mmCIF file of C-alpha atoms in Angstrom:
data_model
loop_
_atom_site.group_PDB
_atom_site.id
_atom_site.type_symbol
_atom_site.label_atom_id
_atom_site.label_comp_id
_atom_site.label_asym_id
_atom_site.label_seq_id
_atom_site.Cartn_x
_atom_site.Cartn_y
_atom_site.Cartn_z
ATOM 1 C CA MET X 1085 -8.488 -171.754 -131.263
ATOM 2 C CA ALA X 1086 -8.197 -168.034 -130.729
ATOM 3 C CA VAL X 1087 -11.112 -166.238 -129.073
ATOM 4 C CA PRO X 1088 -11.888 -163.027 -131.373
ATOM 5 C CA THR X 1089 -11.464 -159.616 -129.165
ATOM 6 C CA PRO X 1090 -13.992 -156.902 -129.216
ATOM 7 C CA LEU X 1091 -13.715 -154.296 -132.039
ATOM 8 C CA LYS X 1092 -12.276 -150.998 -129.543
ATOM 9 C CA THR X 1093 -15.161 -148.000 -129.969
ATOM 10 C CA ASP X 1094 -14.457 -144.357 -129.635
ATOM 11 C CA THR X 1095 -13.123 -143.624 -126.059
ATOM 12 C CA ALA X 1096 -15.298 -140.176 -126.405
ATOM 13 C CA SER X 1097 -18.529 -142.085 -127.799
ATOM 14 C CA SER X 1098 -18.071 -144.981 -125.009
ATOM 15 C CA VAL X 1099 -17.969 -142.013 -121.937
ATOM 16 C CA LEU X 1100 -21.337 -140.315 -123.455
ATOM 17 C CA LYS X 1101 -22.881 -143.838 -123.583
ATOM 18 C CA THR X 1102 -21.968 -144.810 -120.287
ATOM 19 C CA ARG X 1103 -22.500 -141.333 -119.006
ATOM 20 C CA PRO X 1104 -25.626 -139.856 -120.385
ATOM 21 C CA GLY X 1105 -26.034 -137.330 -117.724
ATOM 22 C CA LEU X 1106 -23.342 -135.588 -118.914
ATOM 23 C CA VAL X 1107 -24.680 -134.640 -122.361
ATOM 24 C CA ASN X 1108 -27.907 -133.627 -120.754
ATOM 25 C CA TRP X 1109 -25.933 -131.029 -118.338
ATOM 26 C CA LEU X 1110 -23.848 -129.979 -121.424
ATOM 27 C CA ALA X 1111 -26.922 -129.044 -123.262
ATOM 28 C CA ILE X 1112 -28.370 -126.963 -120.308
ATOM 29 C CA SER X 1113 -25.018 -125.155 -119.442
ATOM 30 C CA PRO X 1114 -25.725 -122.246 -121.023
ATOM 31 C CA LEU X 1115 -29.198 -121.887 -119.536
ATOM 32 C CA LEU X 1116 -27.344 -122.762 -116.253
ATOM 33 C CA LEU X 1117 -25.005 -120.031 -116.818
ATOM 34 C CA TRP X 1118 -27.863 -117.760 -117.421
ATOM 35 C CA LEU X 1119 -29.928 -118.554 -114.662
ATOM 36 C CA LEU X 1120 -26.348 -118.265 -112.692
ATOM 37 C CA LEU X 1121 -25.404 -114.598 -113.573
ATOM 38 C CA PHE X 1122 -28.973 -112.639 -114.122
ATOM 39 C CA VAL X 1123 -30.885 -114.678 -111.710
ATOM 40 C CA LEU X 1124 -29.191 -116.100 -108.694
ATOM 41 C CA ILE X 1125 -26.415 -113.536 -108.710
ATOM 42 C CA PRO X 1126 -28.671 -110.386 -108.360
ATOM 43 C CA THR X 1127 -30.725 -112.179 -105.922
ATOM 44 C CA VAL X 1128 -27.829 -112.802 -103.504
ATOM 45 C CA LEU X 1129 -26.709 -108.949 -103.781
ATOM 46 C CA LEU X 1130 -30.298 -108.126 -103.274
ATOM 47 C CA VAL X 1131 -30.888 -110.032 -100.033
ATOM 48 C CA VAL X 1132 -27.493 -109.025 -99.194
ATOM 49 C CA TYR X 1133 -27.943 -105.297 -99.576
ATOM 50 C CA GLY X 1134 -30.959 -105.465 -97.597
ATOM 51 C CA PHE X 1135 -28.694 -106.246 -94.255
ATOM 52 C CA CYS X 1136 -26.514 -103.497 -95.312
ATOM 53 C CA GLY X 1137 -26.683 -99.401 -94.303
ATOM 54 C CA ARG X 1138 -25.422 -96.598 -96.705
ATOM 55 C CA ASP X 1139 -23.127 -93.679 -95.958
ATOM 56 C CA GLY X 1140 -23.720 -90.224 -96.246
ATOM 57 C CA LEU X 1141 -22.912 -90.092 -99.927
ATOM 58 C CA GLY X 1142 -25.175 -93.078 -100.558
ATOM 59 C CA ARG X 1143 -22.457 -95.779 -100.868
ATOM 60 C CA ILE X 1144 -23.359 -99.237 -99.526
ATOM 61 C CA VAL X 1145 -21.988 -99.852 -96.153
ATOM 62 C CA TYR X 1146 -21.134 -103.598 -95.369
ATOM 63 C CA GLU X 1147 -22.633 -104.021 -91.941
ATOM 64 C CA PHE X 1148 -25.670 -106.136 -90.582
ATOM 65 C CA GLN X 1149 -28.481 -104.437 -89.568
ATOM 66 C CA TRP X 1150 -32.554 -104.500 -89.446
ATOM 67 C CA ASP X 1151 -33.116 -101.345 -89.737
ATOM 68 C CA ASN X 1152 -34.326 -101.531 -93.581
ATOM 69 C CA TYR X 1153 -36.522 -104.035 -92.771
ATOM 70 C CA LEU X 1154 -37.912 -102.132 -89.565
ATOM 71 C CA ARG X 1155 -38.366 -99.277 -91.259
ATOM 72 C CA ALA X 1156 -39.997 -101.252 -94.323
ATOM 73 C CA LEU X 1157 -42.750 -102.136 -91.615
ATOM 74 C CA LYS X 1158 -43.571 -98.759 -90.809
ATOM 75 C CA PRO X 1159 -46.063 -96.311 -92.363
ATOM 76 C CA PRO X 1160 -46.598 -95.904 -95.351
ATOM 77 C CA TYR X 1161 -45.026 -98.777 -96.757
ATOM 78 C CA PRO X 1162 -47.488 -101.437 -95.508
ATOM 79 C CA GLU X 1163 -50.373 -99.212 -97.051
ATOM 80 C CA ILE X 1164 -48.485 -98.860 -100.204
ATOM 81 C CA PHE X 1165 -47.720 -102.843 -100.397
ATOM 82 C CA LEU X 1166 -51.647 -103.445 -99.551
ATOM 83 C CA ARG X 1167 -52.640 -101.211 -102.329
ATOM 84 C CA SER X 1168 -50.585 -103.050 -104.878
ATOM 85 C CA VAL X 1169 -51.604 -106.682 -103.684
ATOM 86 C CA ILE X 1170 -54.989 -104.806 -104.155
ATOM 87 C CA PHE X 1171 -54.407 -103.635 -107.713
ATOM 88 C CA ALA X 1172 -52.741 -106.849 -108.599
ATOM 89 C CA GLY X 1173 -55.422 -109.106 -107.387
ATOM 90 C CA LEU X 1174 -58.002 -106.811 -109.281
ATOM 91 C CA THR X 1175 -55.550 -107.000 -112.688
ATOM 92 C CA THR X 1176 -56.052 -110.608 -112.106
ATOM 93 C CA LEU X 1177 -59.784 -111.492 -111.645
ATOM 94 C CA VAL X 1178 -60.157 -109.284 -114.598
ATOM 95 C CA CYS X 1179 -58.064 -110.574 -116.702
ATOM 96 C CA LEU X 1180 -59.461 -114.168 -115.682
ATOM 97 C CA ILE X 1181 -63.119 -113.021 -116.137
ATOM 98 C CA LEU X 1182 -62.053 -111.782 -119.677
ATOM 99 C CA GLY X 1183 -59.447 -114.170 -120.506
ATOM 100 C CA TYR X 1184 -60.785 -117.446 -120.034
ATOM 101 C CA PRO X 1185 -63.641 -117.647 -122.527
ATOM 102 C CA VAL X 1186 -61.096 -116.042 -125.201
ATOM 103 C CA GLY X 1187 -58.789 -118.165 -124.444
ATOM 104 C CA TYR X 1188 -60.915 -121.382 -124.350
ATOM 105 C CA PHE X 1189 -63.119 -120.305 -127.249
ATOM 106 C CA ILE X 1190 -59.387 -120.080 -129.089
ATOM 107 C CA GLY X 1191 -58.245 -123.562 -127.818
ATOM 108 C CA ARG X 1192 -61.368 -125.213 -128.999
ATOM 109 C CA SER X 1193 -61.525 -123.286 -132.276
ATOM 110 C CA PRO X 1194 -60.416 -125.477 -135.964
ATOM 111 C CA GLU X 1195 -56.476 -125.203 -136.319
ATOM 112 C CA LYS X 1196 -56.751 -122.723 -139.238
ATOM 113 C CA VAL X 1197 -58.984 -119.963 -137.082
ATOM 114 C CA ARG X 1198 -57.093 -120.925 -133.996
ATOM 115 C CA ASN X 1199 -53.745 -119.550 -135.696
ATOM 116 C CA PHE X 1200 -55.419 -116.526 -136.790
ATOM 117 C CA LEU X 1201 -56.757 -115.693 -133.453
ATOM 118 C CA MET X 1202 -53.746 -116.463 -131.531
ATOM 119 C CA MET X 1203 -52.063 -113.809 -133.947
ATOM 120 C CA LEU X 1204 -54.598 -110.970 -132.780
ATOM 121 C CA VAL X 1205 -53.678 -111.801 -129.193
ATOM 122 C CA MET X 1206 -49.978 -111.647 -130.049
ATOM 123 C CA ILE X 1207 -50.803 -108.126 -132.025
ATOM 124 C CA PRO X 1208 -50.377 -105.987 -128.578
ATOM 125 C CA PHE X 1209 -46.677 -107.628 -128.609
ATOM 126 C CA TRP X 1210 -45.469 -106.353 -131.573
ATOM 127 C CA THR X 1211 -45.593 -102.732 -130.442
ATOM 128 C CA SER X 1212 -43.423 -101.200 -127.179
ATOM 129 C CA PHE X 1213 -45.195 -101.275 -123.939
ATOM 130 C CA LEU X 1214 -44.753 -97.597 -123.548
ATOM 131 C CA ILE X 1215 -46.330 -96.792 -127.017
ATOM 132 C CA ARG X 1216 -49.551 -98.860 -125.829
ATOM 133 C CA THR X 1217 -49.577 -97.094 -122.277
ATOM 134 C CA TYR X 1218 -49.400 -93.664 -124.016
ATOM 135 C CA ALA X 1219 -51.924 -94.619 -126.080
ATOM 136 C CA TRP X 1220 -54.171 -95.170 -123.277
ATOM 137 C CA ILE X 1221 -53.212 -91.934 -121.940
ATOM 138 C CA SER X 1222 -54.729 -90.288 -124.866
ATOM 139 C CA ILE X 1223 -57.757 -92.163 -124.648
ATOM 140 C CA LEU X 1224 -58.617 -91.440 -121.251
ATOM 141 C CA ALA X 1225 -57.453 -87.790 -121.228
ATOM 142 C CA GLN X 1226 -59.400 -85.008 -120.568
ATOM 143 C CA GLU X 1227 -59.438 -83.746 -123.507
ATOM 144 C CA GLY X 1228 -59.045 -87.335 -125.138
ATOM 145 C CA LEU X 1229 -60.480 -89.618 -127.715
ATOM 146 C CA LEU X 1230 -63.330 -91.234 -125.144
ATOM 147 C CA ASN X 1231 -64.126 -88.127 -123.731
ATOM 148 C CA GLY X 1232 -64.586 -86.438 -126.939
ATOM 149 C CA LEU X 1233 -66.845 -89.117 -128.016
ATOM 150 C CA LEU X 1234 -68.859 -88.935 -124.974
ATOM 151 C CA LEU X 1235 -69.330 -85.192 -125.418
ATOM 152 C CA TRP X 1236 -70.406 -85.572 -128.910
ATOM 153 C CA ALA X 1237 -72.959 -88.153 -128.069
ATOM 154 C CA LYS X 1238 -74.210 -85.665 -125.500
ATOM 155 C CA VAL X 1239 -73.763 -88.448 -122.630
ATOM 156 C CA ILE X 1240 -72.153 -86.410 -120.578
ATOM 157 C CA SER X 1241 -72.212 -82.416 -120.383
ATOM 158 C CA GLU X 1242 -68.540 -82.141 -118.858
ATOM 159 C CA PRO X 1243 -65.247 -84.249 -119.706
ATOM 160 C CA LEU X 1244 -64.681 -86.793 -117.313
ATOM 161 C CA GLN X 1245 -61.700 -87.242 -114.874
ATOM 162 C CA MET X 1246 -60.841 -90.775 -115.995
ATOM 163 C CA LEU X 1247 -56.904 -90.597 -116.185
ATOM 164 C CA TYR X 1248 -55.227 -90.815 -112.812
ATOM 165 C CA THR X 1249 -57.696 -92.628 -110.975
ATOM 166 C CA PRO X 1250 -57.150 -96.116 -109.679
ATOM 167 C CA GLY X 1251 -59.165 -97.566 -112.357
ATOM 168 C CA ALA X 1252 -56.841 -96.421 -115.204
ATOM 169 C CA VAL X 1253 -54.129 -97.999 -113.613
ATOM 170 C CA VAL X 1254 -55.994 -101.378 -113.224
ATOM 171 C CA LEU X 1255 -57.417 -100.507 -116.874
ATOM 172 C CA GLY X 1256 -53.394 -100.427 -117.641
ATOM 173 C CA LEU X 1257 -52.804 -103.152 -115.598
ATOM 174 C CA VAL X 1258 -55.313 -105.484 -117.393
ATOM 175 C CA TYR X 1259 -54.592 -104.117 -121.034
ATOM 176 C CA ASN X 1260 -50.812 -105.253 -120.579
ATOM 177 C CA PHE X 1261 -51.210 -108.255 -119.162
ATOM 178 C CA LEU X 1262 -54.406 -109.684 -120.229
ATOM 179 C CA PRO X 1263 -52.386 -111.928 -123.279
ATOM 180 C CA PHE X 1264 -50.270 -113.589 -120.139
ATOM 181 C CA MET X 1265 -53.551 -115.366 -119.136
ATOM 182 C CA ILE X 1266 -55.412 -116.115 -122.600
ATOM 183 C CA LEU X 1267 -51.832 -117.853 -123.344
ATOM 184 C CA PRO X 1268 -51.908 -120.611 -120.805
ATOM 185 C CA ILE X 1269 -55.802 -121.297 -120.886
ATOM 186 C CA TYR X 1270 -55.677 -121.696 -124.470
ATOM 187 C CA THR X 1271 -52.784 -124.323 -124.146
ATOM 188 C CA ALA X 1272 -55.059 -125.987 -121.457
ATOM 189 C CA ALA X 1273 -58.371 -125.968 -123.466
ATOM 190 C CA GLU X 1274 -56.237 -127.090 -126.876
ATOM 191 C CA LYS X 1275 -55.354 -130.251 -124.629
ATOM 192 C CA LEU X 1276 -58.929 -131.149 -123.336
ATOM 193 C CA ASP X 1277 -60.455 -134.171 -124.545
ATOM 194 C CA ASN X 1278 -63.893 -133.374 -126.038
ATOM 195 C CA ALA X 1279 -65.087 -136.914 -125.328
ATOM 196 C CA LEU X 1280 -64.837 -136.149 -121.757
ATOM 197 C CA VAL X 1281 -67.503 -133.190 -122.481
ATOM 198 C CA GLU X 1282 -69.441 -135.124 -124.610
ATOM 199 C CA ALA X 1283 -69.597 -138.010 -122.232
ATOM 200 C CA ALA X 1284 -70.802 -135.174 -119.222
ATOM 201 C CA TYR X 1285 -73.739 -134.313 -121.793
ATOM 202 C CA ASP X 1286 -74.131 -137.798 -122.302
ATOM 203 C CA LEU X 1287 -74.663 -138.815 -118.293
ATOM 204 C CA GLY X 1288 -77.390 -135.899 -118.136
ATOM 205 C CA ALA X 1289 -75.238 -132.899 -117.070
ATOM 206 C CA GLY X 1290 -76.588 -129.708 -117.943
ATOM 207 C CA PRO X 1291 -74.210 -126.852 -119.496
ATOM 208 C CA VAL X 1292 -73.124 -125.237 -116.230
ATOM 209 C CA ARG X 1293 -72.725 -128.400 -114.450
ATOM 210 C CA ALA X 1294 -70.506 -129.707 -117.321
ATOM 211 C CA PHE X 1295 -68.098 -126.539 -117.056
ATOM 212 C CA SER X 1296 -68.043 -126.621 -113.328
ATOM 213 C CA GLN X 1297 -67.169 -130.378 -113.066
ATOM 214 C CA VAL X 1298 -65.775 -131.330 -116.335
ATOM 215 C CA ILE X 1299 -64.428 -128.330 -118.012
ATOM 216 C CA LEU X 1300 -63.343 -126.047 -115.337
ATOM 217 C CA PRO X 1301 -61.079 -128.660 -113.618
ATOM 218 C CA LEU X 1302 -59.359 -129.855 -116.538
ATOM 219 C CA THR X 1303 -58.469 -126.467 -117.415
ATOM 220 C CA GLN X 1304 -57.507 -125.654 -113.654
ATOM 221 C CA SER X 1305 -53.559 -125.701 -114.756
ATOM 222 C CA GLY X 1306 -54.123 -123.255 -117.445
ATOM 223 C CA ILE X 1307 -56.024 -120.899 -114.924
ATOM 224 C CA LEU X 1308 -53.203 -121.364 -112.024
ATOM 225 C CA ALA X 1309 -50.629 -120.822 -114.432
ATOM 226 C CA GLY X 1310 -52.084 -117.510 -115.690
ATOM 227 C CA VAL X 1311 -52.866 -115.990 -112.498
ATOM 228 C CA MET X 1312 -49.458 -116.317 -111.532
ATOM 229 C CA LEU X 1313 -48.602 -114.957 -115.255
ATOM 230 C CA VAL X 1314 -50.567 -111.856 -114.206
ATOM 231 C CA PHE X 1315 -50.450 -111.503 -110.426
ATOM 232 C CA ILE X 1316 -46.832 -111.548 -110.036
ATOM 233 C CA PRO X 1317 -45.667 -108.791 -112.541
ATOM 234 C CA SER X 1318 -48.761 -106.857 -111.729
ATOM 235 C CA LEU X 1319 -47.485 -106.518 -107.990
ATOM 236 C CA GLY X 1320 -43.905 -105.127 -109.140
ATOM 237 C CA MET X 1321 -44.953 -102.777 -111.982
ATOM 238 C CA PHE X 1322 -44.073 -99.064 -111.530
ATOM 239 C CA ALA X 1323 -44.573 -97.990 -114.940
ATOM 240 C CA ILE X 1324 -48.015 -97.688 -115.507
ATOM 241 C CA SER X 1325 -48.932 -96.610 -112.025
ATOM 242 C CA GLY X 1326 -46.720 -93.897 -112.546
ATOM 243 C CA LEU X 1327 -47.655 -92.929 -116.056
ATOM 244 C CA MET X 1328 -51.639 -93.659 -115.704
ATOM 245 C CA GLY X 1329 -51.917 -93.190 -111.710
ATOM 246 C CA GLY X 1330 -49.988 -89.689 -112.121
ATOM 247 C CA GLY X 1331 -47.856 -90.497 -108.640
ATOM 248 C CA SER X 1332 -51.329 -90.506 -106.959
ATOM 249 C CA GLN X 1333 -51.457 -94.384 -106.620
ATOM 250 C CA GLN X 1334 -48.125 -95.585 -105.896
ATOM 251 C CA MET X 1335 -47.451 -99.105 -106.257
ATOM 252 C CA ILE X 1336 -44.507 -100.844 -104.321
ATOM 253 C CA GLY X 1337 -42.426 -101.212 -107.698
ATOM 254 C CA ASP X 1338 -42.546 -97.385 -107.358
ATOM 255 C CA VAL X 1339 -41.193 -97.250 -104.021
ATOM 256 C CA ILE X 1340 -38.677 -99.631 -105.143
ATOM 257 C CA GLU X 1341 -37.684 -97.804 -108.241
ATOM 258 C CA LYS X 1342 -37.403 -94.259 -106.807
ATOM 259 C CA GLN X 1343 -34.920 -95.957 -103.860
ATOM 260 C CA PHE X 1344 -32.396 -97.306 -106.414
ATOM 261 C CA GLY X 1345 -33.075 -93.901 -108.341
ATOM 262 C CA THR X 1346 -33.884 -90.499 -107.085
ATOM 263 C CA ALA X 1347 -33.141 -91.459 -103.492
ATOM 264 C CA ASN X 1348 -30.149 -93.242 -103.598
ATOM 265 C CA ASN X 1349 -31.059 -95.758 -100.823
ATOM 266 C CA ARG X 1350 -30.439 -99.092 -102.389
ATOM 267 C CA PRO X 1351 -30.210 -101.023 -98.943
ATOM 268 C CA PHE X 1352 -33.585 -99.851 -98.493
ATOM 269 C CA GLY X 1353 -34.647 -101.208 -101.955
ATOM 270 C CA ALA X 1354 -32.951 -103.895 -101.729
ATOM 271 C CA ALA X 1355 -35.183 -104.973 -98.384
ATOM 272 C CA LEU X 1356 -38.487 -103.545 -100.244
ATOM 273 C CA GLY X 1357 -37.421 -106.013 -102.907
ATOM 274 C CA THR X 1358 -36.614 -109.078 -100.826
ATOM 275 C CA LEU X 1359 -40.139 -108.671 -98.994
ATOM 276 C CA VAL X 1360 -41.632 -108.761 -102.672
ATOM 277 C CA LEU X 1361 -39.675 -111.522 -103.623
ATOM 278 C CA ILE X 1362 -40.797 -113.621 -100.489
ATOM 279 C CA ALA X 1363 -44.664 -112.782 -101.356
ATOM 280 C CA PHE X 1364 -43.708 -113.994 -105.071
ATOM 281 C CA ALA X 1365 -42.025 -117.156 -103.182
ATOM 282 C CA ILE X 1366 -45.184 -117.673 -101.308
ATOM 283 C CA GLY X 1367 -47.371 -117.144 -104.114
ATOM 284 C CA LEU X 1368 -45.648 -119.996 -106.230
ATOM 285 C CA TRP X 1369 -45.280 -121.985 -102.934
ATOM 286 C CA LEU X 1370 -49.594 -121.722 -102.617
ATOM 287 C CA THR X 1371 -50.167 -122.594 -106.551
ATOM 288 C CA SER X 1372 -47.982 -125.777 -106.255
ATOM 289 C CA ARG X 1373 -49.681 -126.870 -103.587
ATOM 290 C CA LYS X 1374 -53.106 -126.233 -105.301
ATOM 291 C CA GLN X 1375 -51.865 -127.818 -108.643
ATOM 292 C CA LYS X 1376 -50.761 -130.738 -106.611
ATOM 293 C CA SER X 1377 -54.154 -131.434 -104.831
#
């Protein structure tokens, strides 16, 4: 008696079944192409340009040298970089203080209320970044809304200099990056198991102890994600410090932008950008270690 032969399957289908990794690579290939063209290649060019020179016309000369990095270590650039770190750190701290209660409250709210509150948080993203910054300029100016209200209420006798100060720069950074702190904290609070909090209260923990030993550790991932989402872009921001700082509170982003623009010194700008990139990498490494611990 002849043994029946198995039915032949489609060749393409059998290949996909035997090589499931191929399907995954095809699915993420657009993302990989995007990362290659707009992340990896520009980063490599940035690092390469940092070791190059320039001629009298500002054109890049491909010759290996350390001059750009040695110049970056001389005054006033370390001071500017330190100021940028301080501004970014203050911005992150203020965003954490303001954003954690908001994100936690939204995450623990009923679903209908939660969606409405999240829409309110996202509303600033519906308008242009520059429009929001110029709005704060009009509010903080000496002839602006805030000084006008204080003068009308007779709280002050003459207009205060609130614009073009370090406080104005930090305020602008906090306003623009606060949602980036709220969103990850909201996500972590939404996933928080309320039974664990109730168990802490049943075991005799008070509100402070329950928060510090249960709620805070369980939402730590959201805090760390928010810190990185705020600190990294704040460190490299240049538009806010230029508009609300008036050029007197230069950050490292301002210097890099000028080197690629008016100064026409792309190798030096690339060297500064590479140093900032290294600072970003160190921050990500420290954050990943904190999350694993």
